[in-house]
Tab-separated table of C-alpha atoms in Angstrom:
chain	number	residue	atom	x	y	z
A	22	UNK	CA	-5.961	-1.004	8.497
A	23	UNK	CA	-3.729	1.749	7.066
A	24	UNK	CA	-3.037	4.842	9.341
A	25	UNK	CA	-4.551	8.098	7.773
A	26	UNK	CA	-2.808	11.633	7.496
A	27	UNK	CA	-3.990	13.931	10.407
A	28	UNK	CA	-4.592	10.907	12.580
A	29	UNK	CA	-0.923	10.885	14.402
A	30	UNK	CA	0.856	14.347	15.320
A	31	UNK	CA	3.951	15.423	12.923
A	32	UNK	CA	6.975	14.605	15.352
A	33	UNK	CA	5.631	10.758	16.309
A	34	UNK	CA	5.381	10.721	12.702
A	35	UNK	CA	9.082	11.724	11.742
A	36	UNK	CA	10.315	9.561	14.713
A	37	UNK	CA	9.014	6.750	13.028
A	38	UNK	CA	9.961	7.515	9.668
A	39	UNK	CA	13.323	7.512	10.842
A	40	UNK	CA	13.374	4.309	12.394
A	41	UNK	CA	11.583	2.588	10.016
A	42	UNK	CA	14.137	4.212	7.617
A	43	UNK	CA	16.741	2.557	9.796
A	44	UNK	CA	15.049	-0.932	9.266
A	45	UNK	CA	14.952	-0.573	5.907
A	46	UNK	CA	18.799	0.487	5.402
A	47	UNK	CA	19.263	-2.443	7.625
A	48	UNK	CA	17.318	-5.018	5.582
A	49	UNK	CA	18.744	-3.540	2.369
A	50	UNK	CA	22.125	-4.231	3.653
A	51	UNK	CA	20.730	-8.217	4.686
A	52	UNK	CA	19.155	-8.775	2.035
A	53	UNK	CA	22.118	-7.891	-0.484
A	54	UNK	CA	23.724	-10.545	1.674
A	55	UNK	CA	21.328	-13.367	1.460
A	56	UNK	CA	20.522	-12.991	-2.057
A	57	UNK	CA	23.160	-10.762	-3.902
A	58	UNK	CA	22.260	-9.704	-7.517
A	59	UNK	CA	18.957	-11.622	-7.418
A	60	UNK	CA	17.378	-9.501	-4.525
A	61	UNK	CA	16.023	-7.185	-7.010
A	62	UNK	CA	13.759	-9.776	-9.011
A	63	UNK	CA	12.869	-12.345	-5.762
A	64	UNK	CA	11.961	-9.405	-3.302
A	65	UNK	CA	9.875	-7.613	-6.261
A	66	UNK	CA	7.570	-10.940	-7.188
A	67	UNK	CA	7.414	-11.376	-3.519
A	68	UNK	CA	6.113	-7.845	-3.031
A	69	UNK	CA	3.687	-8.938	-6.200
A	70	UNK	CA	2.746	-12.173	-4.157
A	71	UNK	CA	2.105	-10.096	-0.923
A	72	UNK	CA	0.068	-7.466	-2.879
A	73	UNK	CA	-1.695	-10.585	-5.000
A	74	UNK	CA	-2.464	-12.519	-1.994
A	75	UNK	CA	-3.772	-9.631	-0.146
A	76	UNK	CA	-6.799	-10.064	-2.348
A	77	UNK	CA	-7.432	-13.638	-1.771
A	78	UNK	CA	-10.564	-13.573	0.024
A	79	UNK	CA	-11.103	-16.372	2.864
A	80	UNK	CA	-14.673	-16.557	3.577
A	81	UNK	CA	-15.088	-16.579	7.297
A	82	UNK	CA	-19.194	-16.940	8.091
A	83	UNK	CA	-22.354	-15.174	7.030
A	84	UNK	CA	-20.968	-13.399	3.929
A	85	UNK	CA	-18.003	-11.741	5.869
A	86	UNK	CA	-14.415	-12.446	4.575
A	87	UNK	CA	-10.437	-11.579	5.447
A	88	UNK	CA	-7.634	-11.631	3.912
A	89	UNK	CA	-3.707	-12.482	4.442
A	90	UNK	CA	-1.456	-9.689	6.025
A	91	UNK	CA	1.261	-11.613	4.816
A	92	UNK	CA	4.080	-10.293	7.365
A	93	UNK	CA	5.051	-13.683	9.110
A	94	UNK	CA	4.007	-15.475	5.766
A	95	UNK	CA	6.674	-13.405	3.949
A	96	UNK	CA	9.397	-13.388	6.670
A	97	UNK	CA	9.051	-17.270	6.725
A	98	UNK	CA	9.104	-17.806	3.069
A	99	UNK	CA	12.037	-15.307	2.029
A	100	UNK	CA	13.656	-14.309	5.111
A	101	UNK	CA	12.867	-11.171	6.999
A	102	UNK	CA	15.363	-8.850	5.055
A	103	UNK	CA	13.408	-9.416	1.863
A	104	UNK	CA	9.901	-9.839	3.660
A	105	UNK	CA	10.859	-5.872	4.923
A	106	UNK	CA	11.439	-4.732	1.659
A	107	UNK	CA	8.660	-6.710	0.089
A	108	UNK	CA	6.059	-5.394	2.552
A	109	UNK	CA	7.065	-1.567	2.575
A	110	UNK	CA	7.227	-1.097	-1.316
A	111	UNK	CA	3.804	-2.603	-1.164
A	112	UNK	CA	2.788	0.023	1.721
A	113	UNK	CA	4.662	2.780	-0.144
A	114	UNK	CA	3.053	1.733	-3.556
A	115	UNK	CA	-0.366	1.475	-1.998
A	116	UNK	CA	0.043	4.981	-0.446
A	117	UNK	CA	1.267	6.758	-3.635
A	118	UNK	CA	-0.546	4.952	-6.284
A	119	UNK	CA	-3.905	3.900	-4.697
A	120	UNK	CA	-4.401	6.484	-1.902
A	121	UNK	CA	-4.221	3.950	0.909
A	122	UNK	CA	-2.805	5.369	4.396
A	123	UNK	CA	-1.702	8.586	4.581
A	124	UNK	CA	1.274	9.789	2.750
A	125	UNK	CA	2.631	11.421	5.974
A	126	UNK	CA	1.586	8.508	8.223
A	127	UNK	CA	3.777	5.719	5.323
A	128	UNK	CA	6.588	5.860	8.008
A	129	UNK	CA	4.032	4.764	10.635
A	130	UNK	CA	2.135	2.153	8.425
A	131	UNK	CA	5.535	1.125	7.162
A	132	UNK	CA	7.230	0.621	11.264
A	133	UNK	CA	3.932	-0.887	12.494
A	134	UNK	CA	3.105	-3.455	9.225
A	135	UNK	CA	6.772	-4.420	7.660
A	136	UNK	CA	9.381	-3.761	10.649
A	137	UNK	CA	7.198	-4.989	13.501
A	138	UNK	CA	4.774	-7.328	12.066
A	139	UNK	CA	7.941	-8.938	10.092
A	140	UNK	CA	10.003	-9.113	12.516
A	141	UNK	CA	8.282	-9.816	15.453
A	142	UNK	CA	6.660	-12.580	13.875
A	143	UNK	CA	10.011	-14.190	12.648
A	144	UNK	CA	11.831	-13.765	15.937
A	145	UNK	CA	8.784	-15.999	17.411
A	146	UNK	CA	9.083	-18.278	14.724
A	147	UNK	CA	12.873	-18.598	15.668
A	148	UNK	CA	12.294	-19.746	19.135
A	149	UNK	CA	9.379	-21.782	18.404
A	150	UNK	CA	11.699	-23.546	15.903
A	151	UNK	CA	14.061	-23.955	18.531
A	152	UNK	CA	12.020	-25.586	20.735
A	153	UNK	CA	10.062	-28.102	18.360
A	154	UNK	CA	12.050	-30.970	16.956
A	155	UNK	CA	13.443	-30.536	13.742
A	156	UNK	CA	11.024	-31.795	11.368
A	157	UNK	CA	8.712	-30.519	8.334
A	158	UNK	CA	5.229	-30.069	10.428
A	159	UNK	CA	7.350	-28.239	13.526
A	160	UNK	CA	8.160	-25.282	10.192
A	161	UNK	CA	4.171	-25.253	9.665
A	162	UNK	CA	3.482	-24.962	13.425
A	163	UNK	CA	6.180	-22.100	14.255
A	164	UNK	CA	4.761	-20.055	11.286
A	165	UNK	CA	0.962	-20.149	12.595
A	166	UNK	CA	2.399	-19.145	16.019
A	167	UNK	CA	4.706	-16.082	13.910
A	168	UNK	CA	1.178	-15.609	12.418
A	169	UNK	CA	-0.477	-15.415	15.310
A	170	UNK	CA	1.792	-12.860	17.096
A	171	UNK	CA	2.688	-10.527	14.148
A	172	UNK	CA	-0.684	-9.243	13.796
A	173	UNK	CA	-1.073	-7.963	17.716
A	174	UNK	CA	2.497	-6.723	17.607
A	175	UNK	CA	1.836	-4.830	14.760
A	176	UNK	CA	-1.795	-3.238	16.434
A	177	UNK	CA	0.851	-2.865	19.694
A	178	UNK	CA	2.829	-0.510	17.818
A	179	UNK	CA	-0.032	1.188	16.672
A	180	UNK	CA	-1.245	2.177	20.114
A	181	UNK	CA	2.466	3.124	21.059
A	182	UNK	CA	2.021	5.485	18.252
A	183	UNK	CA	-1.312	6.348	19.933
A	184	UNK	CA	-0.226	6.740	23.223
A	185	UNK	CA	2.683	8.972	21.870
A	186	UNK	CA	0.960	11.615	19.446
A	187	UNK	CA	-2.690	10.850	18.630
A	188	UNK	CA	-5.285	13.492	18.476
A	189	UNK	CA	-8.215	11.612	19.700
A	190	UNK	CA	-9.257	11.083	23.041
A	191	UNK	CA	-9.907	7.418	23.777
A	192	UNK	CA	-7.684	6.613	26.652
A	193	UNK	CA	-4.673	4.733	25.440
A	194	UNK	CA	-5.772	1.644	27.556
A	195	UNK	CA	-9.047	1.505	26.258
A	196	UNK	CA	-7.508	1.414	22.641
A	197	UNK	CA	-4.703	-0.944	23.743
A	198	UNK	CA	-7.737	-3.413	24.870
A	199	UNK	CA	-9.701	-2.906	21.768
A	200	UNK	CA	-6.689	-3.052	19.643
A	201	UNK	CA	-5.236	-6.268	20.470
A	202	UNK	CA	-8.368	-8.350	21.370
A	203	UNK	CA	-9.761	-7.605	17.846
A	204	UNK	CA	-5.528	-8.123	16.250
A	205	UNK	CA	-5.711	-11.571	18.435
A	206	UNK	CA	-9.275	-12.651	16.482
A	207	UNK	CA	-7.644	-11.571	13.142
A	208	UNK	CA	-4.224	-13.041	14.001
A	209	UNK	CA	-6.014	-16.872	14.445
A	210	UNK	CA	-7.145	-16.351	11.173
A	211	UNK	CA	-3.415	-15.184	10.320
A	212	UNK	CA	-2.128	-18.134	11.996
A	213	UNK	CA	-4.076	-20.624	10.368
A	214	UNK	CA	-3.559	-19.213	6.781
A	215	UNK	CA	-0.047	-18.780	7.396
A	216	UNK	CA	0.429	-22.349	8.338
A	217	UNK	CA	-1.550	-23.930	5.515
A	218	UNK	CA	0.287	-22.060	3.090
A	219	UNK	CA	3.634	-22.723	4.311
A	220	UNK	CA	2.777	-26.208	4.490
A	221	UNK	CA	1.414	-26.288	0.927
A	222	UNK	CA	5.001	-24.936	-0.196
A	223	UNK	CA	6.509	-26.899	2.093
A	224	UNK	CA	5.064	-30.158	0.157
A	225	UNK	CA	6.505	-29.534	-2.787
A	226	UNK	CA	8.909	-26.702	-2.982
A	227	UNK	CA	10.826	-26.965	0.432
A	228	UNK	CA	14.102	-25.870	-0.805
A	229	UNK	CA	12.351	-22.159	-1.092
A	230	UNK	CA	11.091	-21.926	2.095
A	231	UNK	CA	13.501	-19.599	4.390
A	232	UNK	CA	13.108	-21.138	7.482
A	233	UNK	CA	13.605	-24.441	6.565
A	234	UNK	CA	17.375	-24.811	7.147
A	235	UNK	CA	17.396	-28.060	5.511
A	236	UNK	CA	20.529	-29.320	6.949
A	237	UNK	CA	19.842	-32.932	7.346
A	238	UNK	CA	19.840	-33.625	3.966
A	239	UNK	CA	23.300	-33.377	2.096
A	240	UNK	CA	24.794	-35.170	-0.958
A	241	UNK	CA	24.911	-38.624	-0.578
A	242	UNK	CA	27.448	-40.363	-2.562
A	243	UNK	CA	26.172	-44.025	-2.997
A	244	UNK	CA	28.788	-46.630	-4.397
B	23	UNK	CA	-35.381	13.238	-46.781
B	24	UNK	CA	-34.498	11.292	-43.773
B	25	UNK	CA	-31.793	9.199	-44.917
B	26	UNK	CA	-29.030	11.504	-45.663
B	27	UNK	CA	-29.859	12.558	-42.180
B	28	UNK	CA	-29.144	8.902	-40.463
B	29	UNK	CA	-26.602	8.415	-42.764
B	30	UNK	CA	-24.558	11.244	-41.684
B	31	UNK	CA	-25.234	10.379	-38.099
B	32	UNK	CA	-23.471	6.941	-38.553
B	33	UNK	CA	-20.600	8.559	-40.192
B	34	UNK	CA	-19.794	10.709	-37.333
B	35	UNK	CA	-20.379	7.718	-35.034
B	36	UNK	CA	-18.281	5.918	-36.945
B	37	UNK	CA	-15.318	8.522	-37.134
B	38	UNK	CA	-15.676	9.229	-34.052
B	39	UNK	CA	-14.571	5.465	-32.930
B	40	UNK	CA	-12.173	5.352	-35.360
B	41	UNK	CA	-10.533	8.190	-33.295
B	42	UNK	CA	-11.153	6.579	-30.263
B	43	UNK	CA	-9.527	3.816	-31.208
B	44	UNK	CA	-6.434	5.764	-32.814
B	45	UNK	CA	-5.568	7.617	-29.787
B	46	UNK	CA	-2.468	7.123	-27.901
B	47	UNK	CA	-2.134	4.275	-25.474
B	48	UNK	CA	-3.853	4.795	-22.016
B	49	UNK	CA	-2.217	2.585	-19.520
B	50	UNK	CA	-4.856	0.980	-17.311
B	51	UNK	CA	-3.175	-1.538	-15.364
B	52	UNK	CA	-3.936	-2.858	-12.090
B	53	UNK	CA	-0.858	-0.863	-11.004
B	54	UNK	CA	-2.373	2.145	-12.571
B	55	UNK	CA	-5.954	1.565	-11.335
B	56	UNK	CA	-6.326	5.320	-10.078
B	57	UNK	CA	-4.534	7.127	-13.124
B	58	UNK	CA	-6.603	9.153	-15.074
B	59	UNK	CA	-5.220	10.271	-18.568
B	60	UNK	CA	-6.041	13.715	-19.504
B	61	UNK	CA	-3.740	16.727	-21.128
B	62	UNK	CA	-3.554	19.125	-18.271
B	63	UNK	CA	-1.012	21.286	-16.384
B	64	UNK	CA	-0.907	18.612	-13.505
B	65	UNK	CA	-0.253	15.803	-15.641
B	66	UNK	CA	2.576	17.381	-17.665
B	67	UNK	CA	4.483	18.322	-14.287
B	68	UNK	CA	7.040	15.603	-13.800
B	69	UNK	CA	6.719	13.513	-11.000
B	70	UNK	CA	8.914	14.609	-8.312
B	71	UNK	CA	8.134	18.566	-7.744
B	72	UNK	CA	4.520	16.813	-7.561
B	73	UNK	CA	5.240	14.292	-4.993
B	74	UNK	CA	7.098	17.264	-3.033
B	75	UNK	CA	4.116	19.456	-3.381
B	76	UNK	CA	1.311	16.870	-2.257
B	77	UNK	CA	3.804	15.892	1.015
B	78	UNK	CA	4.682	19.696	1.660
B	79	UNK	CA	0.565	20.287	1.831
B	80	UNK	CA	-0.129	17.119	3.324
B	81	UNK	CA	2.660	18.442	6.465
B	82	UNK	CA	0.637	21.930	6.462
B	83	UNK	CA	-2.942	20.256	7.079
B	84	UNK	CA	-1.382	17.909	9.816
B	85	UNK	CA	0.470	20.665	11.570
B	86	UNK	CA	-2.381	23.241	11.320
B	87	UNK	CA	-4.612	23.318	14.935
B	88	UNK	CA	-7.954	21.756	14.350
B	89	UNK	CA	-9.663	24.937	15.877
B	90	UNK	CA	-8.577	26.988	12.706
B	91	UNK	CA	-11.585	26.022	10.723
B	92	UNK	CA	-11.320	28.863	8.157
B	93	UNK	CA	-7.498	27.461	7.319
B	94	UNK	CA	-9.141	24.195	6.438
B	95	UNK	CA	-11.841	25.307	4.615
B	96	UNK	CA	-9.081	27.153	2.501
B	97	UNK	CA	-6.651	23.959	1.758
B	98	UNK	CA	-10.149	22.534	0.782
B	99	UNK	CA	-10.914	25.060	-1.651
B	100	UNK	CA	-7.055	24.709	-2.771
B	101	UNK	CA	-6.594	21.037	-3.014
B	102	UNK	CA	-10.441	21.466	-5.099
B	103	UNK	CA	-8.754	23.473	-7.355
B	104	UNK	CA	-6.057	21.809	-8.412
B	105	UNK	CA	-8.124	18.202	-9.032
B	106	UNK	CA	-10.339	20.880	-11.374
B	107	UNK	CA	-7.450	21.895	-13.000
B	108	UNK	CA	-6.696	18.172	-13.632
B	109	UNK	CA	-9.744	17.817	-15.059
B	110	UNK	CA	-10.742	15.168	-12.996
B	111	UNK	CA	-14.142	14.418	-12.597
B	112	UNK	CA	-14.957	15.756	-8.539
B	113	UNK	CA	-17.598	12.443	-8.508
B	114	UNK	CA	-14.552	10.304	-8.766
B	115	UNK	CA	-12.049	12.408	-6.949
B	116	UNK	CA	-14.732	12.194	-3.532
B	117	UNK	CA	-16.419	8.387	-4.682
B	118	UNK	CA	-12.364	7.383	-4.438
B	119	UNK	CA	-12.089	9.556	-1.095
B	120	UNK	CA	-14.316	6.505	0.526
B	121	UNK	CA	-11.373	4.341	1.033
B	122	UNK	CA	-10.967	5.788	4.344
B	123	UNK	CA	-13.975	4.494	5.421
B	124	UNK	CA	-12.725	2.400	7.969
B	125	UNK	CA	-11.232	5.248	10.454
B	126	UNK	CA	-14.442	7.140	10.305
B	127	UNK	CA	-15.754	4.748	12.540
B	128	UNK	CA	-13.315	5.395	14.654
B	129	UNK	CA	-13.709	9.157	14.735
B	130	UNK	CA	-17.931	8.680	14.867
B	131	UNK	CA	-17.413	6.894	18.087
B	132	UNK	CA	-15.380	9.116	19.749
B	133	UNK	CA	-17.506	11.590	20.409
B	134	UNK	CA	-19.397	9.466	22.615
B	135	UNK	CA	-16.409	8.977	25.125
B	136	UNK	CA	-14.274	11.257	26.964
B	137	UNK	CA	-14.632	14.234	29.556
B	138	UNK	CA	-15.076	17.759	30.044
B	139	UNK	CA	-17.583	19.671	28.428
B	140	UNK	CA	-20.976	18.128	27.400
B	141	UNK	CA	-22.913	19.284	24.011
B	142	UNK	CA	-26.156	18.241	23.214
B	143	UNK	CA	-26.781	17.632	19.456
B	144	UNK	CA	-30.343	16.162	18.839
B	145	UNK	CA	-30.821	13.102	21.169
B	146	UNK	CA	-27.250	12.547	21.994
B	147	UNK	CA	-24.706	13.956	24.652
B	148	UNK	CA	-21.509	14.744	23.227
B	149	UNK	CA	-18.508	15.576	24.677
B	150	UNK	CA	-17.043	18.619	23.247
B	151	UNK	CA	-13.377	17.417	23.486
B	152	UNK	CA	-14.007	14.098	21.585
B	153	UNK	CA	-16.105	16.063	19.183
B	154	UNK	CA	-13.123	18.504	17.926
B	155	UNK	CA	-10.698	15.810	18.081
B	156	UNK	CA	-13.138	13.547	15.746
B	157	UNK	CA	-13.723	16.449	13.393
B	158	UNK	CA	-9.850	16.683	13.066
B	159	UNK	CA	-9.402	13.072	11.835
B	160	UNK	CA	-11.954	13.374	9.683
B	161	UNK	CA	-11.033	16.783	8.509
B	162	UNK	CA	-7.059	16.410	8.288
B	163	UNK	CA	-7.781	12.792	6.934
B	164	UNK	CA	-10.168	13.680	4.020
B	165	UNK	CA	-7.983	16.425	3.055
B	166	UNK	CA	-4.626	13.914	2.723
B	167	UNK	CA	-6.682	11.417	0.713
B	168	UNK	CA	-8.027	14.080	-1.310
B	169	UNK	CA	-4.458	15.049	-2.088
B	170	UNK	CA	-2.803	11.489	-2.619
B	171	UNK	CA	-5.710	10.872	-4.771
B	172	UNK	CA	-5.546	14.125	-6.632
B	173	UNK	CA	-1.851	12.988	-7.045
B	174	UNK	CA	-2.517	9.396	-8.365
B	175	UNK	CA	-5.331	10.319	-10.512
B	176	UNK	CA	-2.479	12.636	-12.562
B	177	UNK	CA	0.735	10.576	-12.418
B	178	UNK	CA	1.491	6.953	-14.104
B	179	UNK	CA	2.901	4.548	-11.344
B	180	UNK	CA	5.841	4.659	-13.978
B	181	UNK	CA	6.494	8.478	-13.631
B	182	UNK	CA	5.490	8.301	-9.726
B	183	UNK	CA	8.688	5.568	-9.248
B	184	UNK	CA	10.776	8.010	-11.405
B	185	UNK	CA	10.015	10.505	-9.414
B	186	UNK	CA	10.776	8.928	-6.046
B	187	UNK	CA	13.901	7.656	-7.691
B	188	UNK	CA	14.797	11.204	-7.881
B	189	UNK	CA	13.567	11.815	-4.715
B	190	UNK	CA	16.705	9.124	-2.897
B	191	UNK	CA	14.829	6.147	-2.692
B	192	UNK	CA	17.463	3.653	-2.567
B	193	UNK	CA	17.841	1.856	-5.732
B	194	UNK	CA	17.083	-1.983	-4.624
B	195	UNK	CA	13.990	-0.295	-3.532
B	196	UNK	CA	13.009	1.114	-6.897
B	197	UNK	CA	14.007	-1.638	-8.436
B	198	UNK	CA	11.685	-4.175	-6.108
B	199	UNK	CA	8.817	-1.506	-7.231
B	200	UNK	CA	9.320	-1.424	-10.475
B	201	UNK	CA	9.321	-5.361	-10.604
B	202	UNK	CA	6.024	-5.435	-8.498
B	203	UNK	CA	4.501	-2.708	-11.019
B	204	UNK	CA	5.461	-4.754	-14.183
B	205	UNK	CA	4.610	-8.324	-12.915
B	206	UNK	CA	1.541	-7.434	-10.561
B	207	UNK	CA	-0.809	-8.276	-13.996
B	208	UNK	CA	0.751	-11.542	-14.236
B	209	UNK	CA	0.791	-12.613	-10.894
B	210	UNK	CA	-2.971	-11.487	-11.043
B	211	UNK	CA	-3.767	-12.753	-13.962
B	212	UNK	CA	-2.120	-16.161	-12.640
B	213	UNK	CA	-4.467	-15.823	-9.438
B	214	UNK	CA	-7.267	-15.675	-11.795
B	215	UNK	CA	-6.742	-18.343	-13.790
B	216	UNK	CA	-6.410	-20.541	-10.564
B	217	UNK	CA	-9.758	-19.164	-9.264
B	218	UNK	CA	-11.353	-19.909	-12.970
B	219	UNK	CA	-9.774	-23.699	-12.287
B	220	UNK	CA	-10.987	-24.159	-8.837
B	221	UNK	CA	-14.721	-23.217	-9.858
B	222	UNK	CA	-14.761	-25.221	-13.121
B	223	UNK	CA	-13.843	-27.930	-10.630
B	224	UNK	CA	-17.163	-27.082	-8.823
B	225	UNK	CA	-15.431	-25.318	-5.650
B	226	UNK	CA	-17.074	-22.857	-3.836
B	227	UNK	CA	-15.537	-21.093	-0.877
B	228	UNK	CA	-18.158	-20.871	1.889
B	229	UNK	CA	-16.457	-20.974	5.230
B	230	UNK	CA	-13.348	-21.975	7.036
B	231	UNK	CA	-13.476	-25.384	5.956
B	232	UNK	CA	-12.025	-24.487	2.620
B	233	UNK	CA	-9.406	-22.268	3.824
B	234	UNK	CA	-7.015	-25.625	2.941
B	235	UNK	CA	-7.818	-25.343	-0.361
B	236	UNK	CA	-7.398	-21.316	-1.242
B	237	UNK	CA	-4.160	-21.646	0.965
B	238	UNK	CA	-2.569	-24.588	-1.339
B	239	UNK	CA	-3.346	-21.488	-3.948
B	240	UNK	CA	-1.654	-19.087	-2.259
B	241	UNK	CA	1.288	-21.620	-1.600
B	242	UNK	CA	1.329	-22.721	-5.079
B	243	UNK	CA	1.018	-18.751	-6.285
B	244	UNK	CA	4.233	-17.882	-4.038
B	245	UNK	CA	6.208	-21.031	-5.951
B	246	UNK	CA	5.324	-19.622	-9.333
B	247	UNK	CA	5.975	-16.103	-8.363
B	248	UNK	CA	9.380	-17.383	-6.944
B	249	UNK	CA	10.272	-19.508	-9.979
B	250	UNK	CA	9.034	-16.654	-12.390
B	251	UNK	CA	11.512	-14.258	-10.200
B	252	UNK	CA	14.404	-16.806	-11.168
B	253	UNK	CA	13.372	-16.596	-14.624
B	254	UNK	CA	13.485	-13.147	-14.762
B	255	UNK	CA	16.415	-12.983	-13.005
B	256	UNK	CA	18.441	-15.209	-14.886
B	257	UNK	CA	17.033	-13.289	-18.626
B	258	UNK	CA	18.074	-10.408	-17.229
B	259	UNK	CA	21.852	-12.291	-16.320
B	260	UNK	CA	22.021	-13.085	-19.590
B	261	UNK	CA	21.244	-9.399	-20.831
B	262	UNK	CA	24.444	-8.348	-19.072
B	263	UNK	CA	22.607	-6.957	-16.081
B	264	UNK	CA	25.053	-6.449	-12.900
B	265	UNK	CA	22.727	-5.055	-10.242
B	266	UNK	CA	21.740	-1.501	-11.945
B	267	UNK	CA	19.504	-0.732	-14.303
B	268	UNK	CA	20.129	1.680	-16.993
B	269	UNK	CA	18.600	4.646	-17.415
B	270	UNK	CA	19.561	8.294	-18.688
B	271	UNK	CA	19.627	11.554	-16.523
B	272	UNK	CA	16.619	13.737	-17.149
B	273	UNK	CA	17.394	17.606	-18.099
B	274	UNK	CA	16.868	20.102	-14.873
B	275	UNK	CA	13.896	21.283	-14.165
B	276	UNK	CA	13.310	24.916	-14.825
B	277	UNK	CA	12.076	27.435	-12.181
B	278	UNK	CA	8.715	27.970	-13.770
B	279	UNK	CA	7.670	24.294	-13.306
B	280	UNK	CA	9.158	24.366	-9.697
B	281	UNK	CA	7.036	27.093	-8.705
B	282	UNK	CA	3.863	25.527	-10.693
B	283	UNK	CA	4.227	22.446	-8.810
B	284	UNK	CA	5.039	24.455	-5.364
B	285	UNK	CA	1.711	27.030	-5.925
B	286	UNK	CA	-0.300	24.711	-3.633
B	287	UNK	CA	1.803	23.909	-0.760
B	288	UNK	CA	3.191	27.883	-1.175
B	289	UNK	CA	-0.817	29.215	-0.810
B	290	UNK	CA	-1.258	26.670	2.030
B	291	UNK	CA	1.824	27.585	3.777
B	292	UNK	CA	0.309	31.418	3.165
B	293	UNK	CA	-2.987	30.591	4.598
B	294	UNK	CA	-1.370	28.899	7.476
B	295	UNK	CA	1.469	31.602	8.079
B	296	UNK	CA	-1.700	34.805	8.003
B	297	UNK	CA	-3.653	32.708	10.566
B	298	UNK	CA	-0.734	32.437	12.789
B	299	UNK	CA	-0.292	36.120	12.672
B	300	UNK	CA	-3.970	36.290	13.755
B	301	UNK	CA	-3.996	34.206	16.322
B	302	UNK	CA	-0.884	35.325	17.976
């Protein structure tokens, strides 16, 4: 769900645009360090992947279907820096080319989905990975919990913006309840799809998964 | 003597057809779903003054207090005038504006909750405060969407990117975005082929039990996208890529171009200034 123009007032939008700009600058530096000059094509293709996979419909029941949001998935697959950049580009392009999400609200949307969703999800992923034993299935479980948490975290970001600068009359606690409630449900779907997708990639190209630091298999020299 | 008439009719149709086929290229990719090719003042303007104009206009709309109804009427007339100048069919303009429907529901519920004065509208008792807030969300959101649609319908994706680059979007972001635009069709086709392959094996997704198949496809799509990224990167390196893409410096824009582009926000700000004076 993208926030349209006029829903949140301009000062709040400006604050979050500045916060997003800071997070993007940090991710630009991090992505350059992590991927060198490879960062542009790889983050670009990640953006395309996220854009495409959001159009893949997962049927739920009785004709309804949902789709992946992809913040946590991108963070686990390519790392949080490239994921933030890829999701930001997707949101900016959706705003400017598809009129999806208000142009004055881009900072708000980027903050919720590309910053909170990605970094919140990645923090949860790191935490869960630390607790679980170091094997491949732990990565999928950690990705699932990251996916589950990343969606309500983004929703909480929205509620925070709402409490600061909304022109609406719903009480903040009511919005918090409704948003977090529905987004936990969406998060369960996100968790299942994220875990299944990560385990599919782990099965064939585990070396591509950023969150899988495969330190155990070093080069073996046999005589 | 019917025959010649029919003949000449066919001839006209044929020449028209040829004319259609020999027109210059009209980009219609996934990345340019909203762009409609026309020859208009709005289309001919460079992208970055247009982006600035759209943003300033939206800022003006959002900054206006919602009880100043006449201002919004003025803004509406302004943006529709721009859309007409851009030769965008009004039907297209308003159908595309339906994208904001999810938030409309949010707004519709609002008058039913709240406190303070109650107004009776038909069978419903509505809260005035909520009614005004809901109208604000709807009106400002609609004006924002109409502006964004006018911008994206009159600007190609490539121009938009160049405009954002001129407005100091970081180079790496511009590169990521240009990769995205360049490969969005390739990856979409890839996904479509995977779908055709699944369906030709007799697969239909009906519920959660099929998510594993779809997620496996998503995983495969990621691997293919990533590998394509690596191939593209190697191809770029072998052509001498050092981290910056070459581009020529476009000529400086004349004052009249800026003035034409900024006519929209200047008019809107004038309306706002006048009503500020009246409401003092």
